[in-house]
Amino acid sequence: MTTAQASSQTYTVQPGDTLFLIAQKVYGDGNRWREIYEANRGVIGGNPEQIQVGMVLVIPGLGQPNPNPNPPNTLNLEATFYSREETQGHPPATGVHGVTLQEALSGRGRVQCAVDPNVIPLLKEFTLILWDGRQVPASALDKGTAIIGNRIDLFVDTIQEAINLGRQPVKAIL
């Protein structure tokens, strides 16, 4: 968000944005997305998941204290990648499927992640900050024997994509 946008209390929707991610950017708390939705229901319509790139949204309450004064819990993680091809359609540990990283970046859901349940509880929804600064909604839906401590596996489309991405530093905002 630019200074001009902050002073006018508006935000222009960018590719990959969701109301959760916008609330994370402007308030530092993605769980405040409903405030943005309620202030913009006339623009967005009846489905908060139907925001469109280029929409100009009013951001209520900027400059006011966050009703949740505790900063979000942020974890530094090392990401590796596993592919849809490798899993051959086998369900994740929770039995709930997420989407691939590219699908999540396109706004089509939460990226499926394999986690150490002692670090990130299974079924936890969170925001992932990628190595290049992009933010993506994520869900802890799987676990693996190599996922110990502050490691995470992100679901991608192909084995080649997983190889090309290698290992990357990411952050999770829980």
JSON list of C-alpha atoms in Angstrom, two decimals, residues 13-105:
[
{"chain": "A", "resi": 13, "resn": "VAL", "atom": "CA", "xyz": [-6.77, -5.03, -5.40]},
{"chain": "A", "resi": 14, "resn": "GLN", "atom": "CA", "xyz": [-3.70, -6.67, -6.94]},
{"chain": "A", "resi": 15, "resn": "PRO", "atom": "CA", "xyz": [-3.37, -10.09, -8.65]},
{"chain": "A", "resi": 16, "resn": "GLY", "atom": "CA", "xyz": [-3.40, -12.87, -6.05]},
{"chain": "A", "resi": 17, "resn": "ASP", "atom": "CA", "xyz": [-5.03, -10.71, -3.36]},
{"chain": "A", "resi": 18, "resn": "THR", "atom": "CA", "xyz": [-7.69, -12.08, -1.06]},
{"chain": "A", "resi": 19, "resn": "LEU", "atom": "CA", "xyz": [-9.44, -10.10, 1.67]},
{"chain": "A", "resi": 20, "resn": "PHE", "atom": "CA", "xyz": [-7.39, -12.06, 4.21]},
{"chain": "A", "resi": 21, "resn": "LEU", "atom": "CA", "xyz": [-4.12, -11.08, 2.51]},
{"chain": "A", "resi": 22, "resn": "ILE", "atom": "CA", "xyz": [-5.21, -7.45, 2.16]},
{"chain": "A", "resi": 23, "resn": "ALA", "atom": "CA", "xyz": [-6.08, -7.31, 5.87]},
{"chain": "A", "resi": 24, "resn": "GLN", "atom": "CA", "xyz": [-2.68, -8.87, 6.62]},
{"chain": "A", "resi": 25, "resn": "LYS", "atom": "CA", "xyz": [-0.98, -6.14, 4.55]},
{"chain": "A", "resi": 26, "resn": "VAL", "atom": "CA", "xyz": [-2.90, -3.13, 5.88]},
{"chain": "A", "resi": 27, "resn": "TYR", "atom": "CA", "xyz": [-3.62, -4.14, 9.48]},
{"chain": "A", "resi": 28, "resn": "GLY", "atom": "CA", "xyz": [-0.96, -6.78, 10.12]},
{"chain": "A", "resi": 29, "resn": "ASP", "atom": "CA", "xyz": [-3.82, -9.17, 10.96]},
{"chain": "A", "resi": 30, "resn": "GLY", "atom": "CA", "xyz": [-5.51, -11.20, 8.23]},
{"chain": "A", "resi": 31, "resn": "ASN", "atom": "CA", "xyz": [-8.36, -12.12, 10.55]},
{"chain": "A", "resi": 32, "resn": "ARG", "atom": "CA", "xyz": [-9.67, -8.53, 10.20]},
{"chain": "A", "resi": 33, "resn": "TRP", "atom": "CA", "xyz": [-10.76, -9.23, 6.59]},
{"chain": "A", "resi": 34, "resn": "ARG", "atom": "CA", "xyz": [-14.45, -8.99, 7.54]},
{"chain": "A", "resi": 35, "resn": "GLU", "atom": "CA", "xyz": [-14.01, -5.29, 8.39]},
{"chain": "A", "resi": 36, "resn": "ILE", "atom": "CA", "xyz": [-12.86, -4.65, 4.83]},
{"chain": "A", "resi": 37, "resn": "TYR", "atom": "CA", "xyz": [-15.64, -6.79, 3.39]},
{"chain": "A", "resi": 38, "resn": "GLU", "atom": "CA", "xyz": [-18.38, -5.07, 5.38]},
{"chain": "A", "resi": 39, "resn": "ALA", "atom": "CA", "xyz": [-17.10, -1.62, 4.36]},
{"chain": "A", "resi": 40, "resn": "ASN", "atom": "CA", "xyz": [-17.09, -2.68, 0.69]},
{"chain": "A", "resi": 41, "resn": "ARG", "atom": "CA", "xyz": [-20.05, -5.04, 0.40]},
{"chain": "A", "resi": 42, "resn": "GLY", "atom": "CA", "xyz": [-21.63, -2.75, -2.20]},
{"chain": "A", "resi": 43, "resn": "VAL", "atom": "CA", "xyz": [-18.53, -2.97, -4.40]},
{"chain": "A", "resi": 44, "resn": "ILE", "atom": "CA", "xyz": [-17.70, -6.65, -3.83]},
{"chain": "A", "resi": 45, "resn": "GLY", "atom": "CA", "xyz": [-21.21, -8.08, -3.72]},
{"chain": "A", "resi": 46, "resn": "GLY", "atom": "CA", "xyz": [-22.53, -11.01, -1.70]},
{"chain": "A", "resi": 47, "resn": "ASN", "atom": "CA", "xyz": [-19.45, -13.25, -1.94]},
{"chain": "A", "resi": 48, "resn": "PRO", "atom": "CA", "xyz": [-16.28, -11.98, -0.22]},
{"chain": "A", "resi": 49, "resn": "GLU", "atom": "CA", "xyz": [-14.19, -14.36, -2.35]},
{"chain": "A", "resi": 50, "resn": "GLN", "atom": "CA", "xyz": [-15.19, -12.54, -5.52]},
{"chain": "A", "resi": 51, "resn": "ILE", "atom": "CA", "xyz": [-12.89, -9.52, -5.30]},
{"chain": "A", "resi": 52, "resn": "GLN", "atom": "CA", "xyz": [-11.47, -8.49, -8.66]},
{"chain": "A", "resi": 53, "resn": "VAL", "atom": "CA", "xyz": [-8.10, -7.05, -9.64]},
{"chain": "A", "resi": 54, "resn": "GLY", "atom": "CA", "xyz": [-8.40, -3.26, -9.91]},
{"chain": "A", "resi": 55, "resn": "MET", "atom": "CA", "xyz": [-11.25, -2.88, -7.40]},
{"chain": "A", "resi": 56, "resn": "VAL", "atom": "CA", "xyz": [-10.63, 0.10, -5.12]},
{"chain": "A", "resi": 57, "resn": "LEU", "atom": "CA", "xyz": [-11.57, -0.87, -1.57]},
{"chain": "A", "resi": 58, "resn": "VAL", "atom": "CA", "xyz": [-12.12, 1.42, 1.39]},
{"chain": "A", "resi": 59, "resn": "ILE", "atom": "CA", "xyz": [-9.96, 0.35, 4.35]},
{"chain": "A", "resi": 60, "resn": "PRO", "atom": "CA", "xyz": [-11.81, 1.23, 7.57]},
{"chain": "A", "resi": 61, "resn": "GLY", "atom": "CA", "xyz": [-10.06, 1.92, 10.84]},
{"chain": "A", "resi": 62, "resn": "LEU", "atom": "CA", "xyz": [-6.56, 2.72, 9.58]},
{"chain": "A", "resi": 63, "resn": "GLY", "atom": "CA", "xyz": [-4.71, 4.64, 12.26]},
{"chain": "A", "resi": 64, "resn": "GLN", "atom": "CA", "xyz": [-6.95, 3.14, 14.93]},
{"chain": "A", "resi": 65, "resn": "PRO", "atom": "CA", "xyz": [-5.61, 0.57, 17.37]},
{"chain": "A", "resi": 66, "resn": "ASN", "atom": "CA", "xyz": [-5.84, -3.04, 16.31]},
{"chain": "A", "resi": 67, "resn": "PRO", "atom": "CA", "xyz": [-8.45, -4.79, 18.46]},
{"chain": "A", "resi": 68, "resn": "ASN", "atom": "CA", "xyz": [-5.97, -7.68, 18.57]},
{"chain": "A", "resi": 69, "resn": "PRO", "atom": "CA", "xyz": [-2.84, -5.95, 19.94]},
{"chain": "A", "resi": 70, "resn": "ASN", "atom": "CA", "xyz": [-0.75, -9.13, 19.97]},
{"chain": "A", "resi": 71, "resn": "PRO", "atom": "CA", "xyz": [1.43, -9.21, 16.84]},
{"chain": "A", "resi": 72, "resn": "PRO", "atom": "CA", "xyz": [0.96, -12.29, 14.72]},
{"chain": "A", "resi": 73, "resn": "ASN", "atom": "CA", "xyz": [3.26, -15.21, 15.41]},
{"chain": "A", "resi": 74, "resn": "THR", "atom": "CA", "xyz": [5.86, -15.34, 12.64]},
{"chain": "A", "resi": 75, "resn": "LEU", "atom": "CA", "xyz": [8.07, -18.37, 11.99]},
{"chain": "A", "resi": 76, "resn": "ASN", "atom": "CA", "xyz": [11.15, -18.52, 9.79]},
{"chain": "A", "resi": 77, "resn": "LEU", "atom": "CA", "xyz": [11.05, -21.76, 7.82]},
{"chain": "A", "resi": 78, "resn": "GLU", "atom": "CA", "xyz": [13.00, -23.64, 5.18]},
{"chain": "A", "resi": 79, "resn": "ALA", "atom": "CA", "xyz": [10.74, -24.70, 2.33]},
{"chain": "A", "resi": 80, "resn": "THR", "atom": "CA", "xyz": [11.15, -27.67, 0.05]},
{"chain": "A", "resi": 81, "resn": "PHE", "atom": "CA", "xyz": [8.57, -28.82, -2.45]},
{"chain": "A", "resi": 82, "resn": "TYR", "atom": "CA", "xyz": [6.54, -31.90, -3.28]},
{"chain": "A", "resi": 83, "resn": "SER", "atom": "CA", "xyz": [4.47, -32.41, -6.37]},
{"chain": "A", "resi": 84, "resn": "ARG", "atom": "CA", "xyz": [1.07, -33.58, -7.43]},
{"chain": "A", "resi": 85, "resn": "GLU", "atom": "CA", "xyz": [2.90, -36.07, -9.68]},
{"chain": "A", "resi": 86, "resn": "GLU", "atom": "CA", "xyz": [4.76, -37.58, -6.71]},
{"chain": "A", "resi": 87, "resn": "THR", "atom": "CA", "xyz": [1.65, -38.02, -4.56]},
{"chain": "A", "resi": 88, "resn": "GLN", "atom": "CA", "xyz": [-0.25, -39.74, -7.39]},
{"chain": "A", "resi": 89, "resn": "GLY", "atom": "CA", "xyz": [-3.52, -38.54, -5.92]},
{"chain": "A", "resi": 90, "resn": "HIS", "atom": "CA", "xyz": [-2.94, -39.97, -2.44]},
{"chain": "A", "resi": 91, "resn": "PRO", "atom": "CA", "xyz": [-4.71, -37.84, 0.15]},
{"chain": "A", "resi": 92, "resn": "PRO", "atom": "CA", "xyz": [-2.70, -35.74, 2.60]},
{"chain": "A", "resi": 93, "resn": "ALA", "atom": "CA", "xyz": [-2.51, -36.85, 6.25]},
{"chain": "A", "resi": 94, "resn": "THR", "atom": "CA", "xyz": [-5.62, -34.84, 7.16]},
{"chain": "A", "resi": 95, "resn": "GLY", "atom": "CA", "xyz": [-7.63, -36.20, 4.21]},
{"chain": "A", "resi": 96, "resn": "VAL", "atom": "CA", "xyz": [-8.25, -32.58, 3.15]},
{"chain": "A", "resi": 97, "resn": "HIS", "atom": "CA", "xyz": [-6.75, -31.40, -0.14]},
{"chain": "A", "resi": 98, "resn": "GLY", "atom": "CA", "xyz": [-5.38, -27.93, -0.74]},
{"chain": "A", "resi": 99, "resn": "VAL", "atom": "CA", "xyz": [-4.12, -26.46, -4.00]},
{"chain": "A", "resi": 100, "resn": "THR", "atom": "CA", "xyz": [-0.69, -26.09, -5.54]},
{"chain": "A", "resi": 101, "resn": "LEU", "atom": "CA", "xyz": [1.47, -23.02, -5.01]},
{"chain": "A", "resi": 102, "resn": "GLN", "atom": "CA", "xyz": [0.65, -21.63, -8.45]},
{"chain": "A", "resi": 103, "resn": "GLU", "atom": "CA", "xyz": [-3.08, -22.15, -7.92]},
{"chain": "A", "resi": 104, "resn": "ALA", "atom": "CA", "xyz": [-2.91, -20.37, -4.54]},
{"chain": "A", "resi": 105, "resn": "LEU", "atom": "CA", "xyz": [-0.94, -17.49, -6.05]}
]
